[in-house]
Every structure is written in structure tokens, then in C-alpha cells.
Short mmCIF file of C-alpha atoms in Angstrom, two decimals:
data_model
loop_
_atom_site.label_atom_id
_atom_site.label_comp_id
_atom_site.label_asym_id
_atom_site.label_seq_id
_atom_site.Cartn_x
_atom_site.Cartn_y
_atom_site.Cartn_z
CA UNK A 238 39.23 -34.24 -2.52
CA UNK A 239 39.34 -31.08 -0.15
CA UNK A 240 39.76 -31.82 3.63
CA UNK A 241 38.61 -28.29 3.79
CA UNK A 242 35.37 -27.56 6.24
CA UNK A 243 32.59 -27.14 4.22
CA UNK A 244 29.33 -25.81 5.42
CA UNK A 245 26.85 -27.05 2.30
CA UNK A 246 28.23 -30.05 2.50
CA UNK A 247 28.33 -30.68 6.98
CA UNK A 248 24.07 -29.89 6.12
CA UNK A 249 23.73 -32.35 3.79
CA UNK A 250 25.59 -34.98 5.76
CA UNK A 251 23.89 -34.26 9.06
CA UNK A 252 20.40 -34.46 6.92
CA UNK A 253 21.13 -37.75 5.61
CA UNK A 254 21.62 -38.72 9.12
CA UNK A 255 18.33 -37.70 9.77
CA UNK A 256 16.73 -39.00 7.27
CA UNK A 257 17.97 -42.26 7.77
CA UNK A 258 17.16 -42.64 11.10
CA UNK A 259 13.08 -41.28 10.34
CA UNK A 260 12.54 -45.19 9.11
CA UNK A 261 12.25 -47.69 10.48
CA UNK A 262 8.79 -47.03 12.75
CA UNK A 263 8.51 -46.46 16.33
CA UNK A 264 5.72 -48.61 16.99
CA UNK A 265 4.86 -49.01 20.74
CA UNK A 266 3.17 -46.82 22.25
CA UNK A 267 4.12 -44.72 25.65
CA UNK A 268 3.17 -47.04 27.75
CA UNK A 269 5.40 -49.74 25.93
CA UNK A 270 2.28 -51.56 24.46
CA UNK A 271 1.87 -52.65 20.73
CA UNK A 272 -0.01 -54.47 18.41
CA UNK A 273 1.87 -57.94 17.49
CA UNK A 274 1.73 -60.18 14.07
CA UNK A 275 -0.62 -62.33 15.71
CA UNK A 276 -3.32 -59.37 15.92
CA UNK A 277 -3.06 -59.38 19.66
CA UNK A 278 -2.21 -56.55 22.23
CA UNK A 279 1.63 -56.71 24.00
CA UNK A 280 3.82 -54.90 26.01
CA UNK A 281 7.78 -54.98 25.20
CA UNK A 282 9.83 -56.74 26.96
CA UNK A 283 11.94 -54.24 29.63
CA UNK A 284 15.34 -54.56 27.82
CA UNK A 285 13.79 -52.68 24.38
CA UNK A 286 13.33 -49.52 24.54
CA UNK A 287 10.64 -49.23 21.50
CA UNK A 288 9.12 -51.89 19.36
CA UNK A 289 10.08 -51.06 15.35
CA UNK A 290 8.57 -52.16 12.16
CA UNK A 291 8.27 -50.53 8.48
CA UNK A 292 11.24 -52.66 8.03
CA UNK A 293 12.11 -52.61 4.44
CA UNK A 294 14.41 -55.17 4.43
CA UNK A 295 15.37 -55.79 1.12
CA UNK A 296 16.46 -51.85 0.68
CA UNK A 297 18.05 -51.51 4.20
CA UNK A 298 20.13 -54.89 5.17
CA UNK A 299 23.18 -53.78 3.43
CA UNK A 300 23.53 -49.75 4.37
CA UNK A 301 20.65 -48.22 6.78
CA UNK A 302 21.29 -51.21 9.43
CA UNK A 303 25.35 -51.48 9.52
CA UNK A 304 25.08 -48.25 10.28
CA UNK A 305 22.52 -47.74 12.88
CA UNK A 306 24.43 -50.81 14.09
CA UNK A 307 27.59 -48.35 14.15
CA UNK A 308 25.54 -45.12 15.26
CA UNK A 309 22.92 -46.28 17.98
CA UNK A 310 23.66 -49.60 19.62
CA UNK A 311 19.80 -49.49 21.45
CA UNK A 312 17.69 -49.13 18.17
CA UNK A 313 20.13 -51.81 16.22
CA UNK A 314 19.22 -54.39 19.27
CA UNK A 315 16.03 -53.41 19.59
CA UNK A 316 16.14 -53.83 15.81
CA UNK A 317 16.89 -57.50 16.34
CA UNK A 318 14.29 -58.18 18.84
CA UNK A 319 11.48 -56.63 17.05
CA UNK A 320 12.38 -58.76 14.38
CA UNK A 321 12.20 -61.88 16.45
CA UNK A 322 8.83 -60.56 18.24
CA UNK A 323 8.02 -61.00 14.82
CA UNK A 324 8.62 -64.61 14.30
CA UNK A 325 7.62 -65.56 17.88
CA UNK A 326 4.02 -63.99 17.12
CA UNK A 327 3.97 -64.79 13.29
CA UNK A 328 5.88 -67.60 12.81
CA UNK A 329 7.95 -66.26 10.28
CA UNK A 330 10.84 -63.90 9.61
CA UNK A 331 9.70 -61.04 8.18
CA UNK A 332 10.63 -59.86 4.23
CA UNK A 333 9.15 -56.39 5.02
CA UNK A 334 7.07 -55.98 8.21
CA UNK A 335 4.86 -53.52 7.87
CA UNK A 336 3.06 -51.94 11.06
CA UNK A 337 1.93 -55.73 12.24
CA UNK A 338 1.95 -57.77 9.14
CA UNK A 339 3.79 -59.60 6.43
CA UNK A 340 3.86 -58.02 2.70
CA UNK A 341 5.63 -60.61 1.37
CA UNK A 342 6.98 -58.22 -1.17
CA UNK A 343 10.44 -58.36 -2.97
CA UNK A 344 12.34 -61.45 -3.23
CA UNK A 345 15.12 -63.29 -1.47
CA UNK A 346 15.12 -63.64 2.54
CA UNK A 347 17.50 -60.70 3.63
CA UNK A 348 16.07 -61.20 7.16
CA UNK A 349 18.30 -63.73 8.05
CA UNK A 350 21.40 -61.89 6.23
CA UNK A 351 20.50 -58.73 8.53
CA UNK A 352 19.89 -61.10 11.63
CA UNK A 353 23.02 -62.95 11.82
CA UNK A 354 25.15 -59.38 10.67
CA UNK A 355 23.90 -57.81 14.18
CA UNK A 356 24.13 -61.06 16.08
CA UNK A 357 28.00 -60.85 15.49
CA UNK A 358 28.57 -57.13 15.46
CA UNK A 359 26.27 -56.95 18.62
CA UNK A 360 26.15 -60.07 20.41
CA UNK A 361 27.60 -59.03 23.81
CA UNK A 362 24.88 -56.24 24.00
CA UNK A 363 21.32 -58.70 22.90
CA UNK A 364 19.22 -61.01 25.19
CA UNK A 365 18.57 -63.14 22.51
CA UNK A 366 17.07 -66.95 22.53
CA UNK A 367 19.80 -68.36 20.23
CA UNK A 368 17.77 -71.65 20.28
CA UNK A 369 14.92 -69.26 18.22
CA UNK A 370 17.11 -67.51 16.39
CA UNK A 371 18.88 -70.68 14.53
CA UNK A 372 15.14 -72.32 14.11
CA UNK A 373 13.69 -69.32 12.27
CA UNK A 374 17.25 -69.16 10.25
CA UNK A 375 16.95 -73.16 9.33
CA UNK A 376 13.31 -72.58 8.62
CA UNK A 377 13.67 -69.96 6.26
CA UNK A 378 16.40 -71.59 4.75
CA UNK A 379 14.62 -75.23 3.95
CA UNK A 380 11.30 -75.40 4.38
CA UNK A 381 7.84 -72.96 2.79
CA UNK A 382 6.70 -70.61 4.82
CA UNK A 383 3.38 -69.95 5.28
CA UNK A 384 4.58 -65.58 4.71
CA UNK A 385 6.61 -66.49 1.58
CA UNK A 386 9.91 -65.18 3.03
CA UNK A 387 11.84 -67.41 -0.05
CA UNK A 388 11.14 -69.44 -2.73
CA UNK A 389 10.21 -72.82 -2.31
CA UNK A 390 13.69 -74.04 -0.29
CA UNK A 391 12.96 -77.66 -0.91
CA UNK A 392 12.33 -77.47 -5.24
CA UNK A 393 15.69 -75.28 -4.70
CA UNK A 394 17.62 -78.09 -2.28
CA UNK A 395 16.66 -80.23 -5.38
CA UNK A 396 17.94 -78.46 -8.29
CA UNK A 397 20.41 -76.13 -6.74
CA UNK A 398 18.93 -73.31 -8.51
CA UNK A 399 15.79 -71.75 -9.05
CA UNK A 400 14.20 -73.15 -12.95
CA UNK A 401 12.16 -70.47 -14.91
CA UNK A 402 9.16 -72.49 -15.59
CA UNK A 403 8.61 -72.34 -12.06
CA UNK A 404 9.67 -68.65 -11.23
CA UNK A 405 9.95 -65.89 -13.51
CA UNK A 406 12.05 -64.16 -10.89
CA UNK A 407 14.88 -67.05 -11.05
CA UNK A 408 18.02 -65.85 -11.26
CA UNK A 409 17.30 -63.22 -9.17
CA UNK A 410 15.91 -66.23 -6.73
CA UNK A 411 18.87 -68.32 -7.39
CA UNK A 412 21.59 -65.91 -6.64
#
């Protein structure tokens, strides 16, 4: 490996940057309002500086979000609150909010994975209700939710594992 300065390279780096910070979506408006999951008009709350969404969960919980967590401190919390205006006005957490609704798409419920990975690298910095936070976690984790967020908790609580006559996506459900 050469510690040697290297132009091609510094573009391709400082692109990536870029590029990774183009996703997820601004979506408030100038005036700070934006349409919630529950199809009504709000305005953010004074702490956030935007509202995001185009969340793809799944793809981002283990590399896009440690590092905006790492790189910008304001979009990682108001990361985390967007999320949570998300269960407030949906009732669920999200797999993959998109603009103001639930796709339900991909499997497993990273949500909570990416939640509780900011709560502990940011916690000093988020006006959280903790009381909300652990409810949506234990929701997701045992009960159905009405926006699919994981299979069935309560068939899994039973078997400890996911069985293949009743998901074709079961190991990947299981693990």
C-alpha cells in the first residue's frame, strides 16, 4: 500500500462521499413542513433541522449510517427522529420508508438494529422519548405489525426459528 498522495484516487474518495450523502431524502420543505405516514400535513419539531425518508434500511444500517453517524452528527439525529416521526404517525418502524409510506420490502427489521446503534453512539446529542423508543423496539420484536416490519414474532417465539412451510424466506428470517 502507498501512503503516497494520489490525485485519482483523493476524487474518487471525495465522490463517494458525495454520493453517499445524496440518499437518504430531504423531505420537508423550507418552511419545515412535510407530509407524515398518517397522510396528514406537519411541521418538524425545532431541534431537526430537515425531515428524511428514502430510507433503505436494509442496504444502509451497517455502512451509509455509522458513518453519517461519524461524519454529520445533525443528519444522523435527525436520522433517528425521522424515523420515530415515523412510528408516532404510522405506528410502525419503518423497513424502508419511502417519501411517506411503508414498502414493506426486504426482510428482517434492521430498523431497530440502526435505532439502538445511534441511540448509543449519539445519545448525549438526541431529544428522544425513550419510553417510545423501547415500545416500538418490543413491538417489532413480539408482536405483527400491521406494516410487516418482521415475520410473524409470535409463530417465531414458538419455534425459535422461522419453518419453511410457512416462509420461503426462512433462514434468511431466522438468522
Amino acid at each position: 500500500v502507498s501512503a503516497e498522495w494520489n490525485r485519482e484516487a483523493e476524487i474518487k474518495f471525495n465522490t463517494a462521499i458525495v454520493h453517499s450523502l445524496s440518499i437518504p431524502t430531504q423531505w420537508d420543505e423550507s418552511n419545515g413542513v412535510y407530509l407524515g405516514f398518517d397522510g396528514h400535513v406537519h411541521t418538524k419539531p425545532d431541534y431537526m433541522e430537515h425531515i428524511y425518508t428514502d430510507l433503505s434500511i436494509w442496504d444502509i444500517f451497517r455502512t451509509q449510517i455509522p458513518f453519517i453517524i461519524f461524519h454529520d452528527s445533525q443528519r444522523a439525529n435527525d436520522i433517528i427522529h425521522s424515523i420515530m416521526l415515523n412510528v408516532e404517525q404510522g405506528g410502525d418502524l419503518p423497513k424502508w420508508p419511502f417519501a411517506n409510506i411503508y414498502t414493506n420490502c426486504m426482510i428482517g427489521s434492521h430498523a431497530d438494529i440502526m435505532l439502538s446503534d445511534m441511540i448509543m453512539k449519539r445519545e448525549h446529542n438526541i431529544h428522544l422519548n425513550m419510553t417510545q423508543v423501547i415500545e416500538a423496539l418490543r413491538k417489532v420484536a413480539n408482536q405483527v405489525q400491521k406494516h410487516d416490519s418482521r415475520f410473524d414474532p409470535p409463530t417465531y417465539i414458538k419455534y425459535q426459528y422461522v419453518p419453511y412451510d410457512m416462509d420461503s424466506e426462512s433462514a434468511s428470517q431466522t438468522l
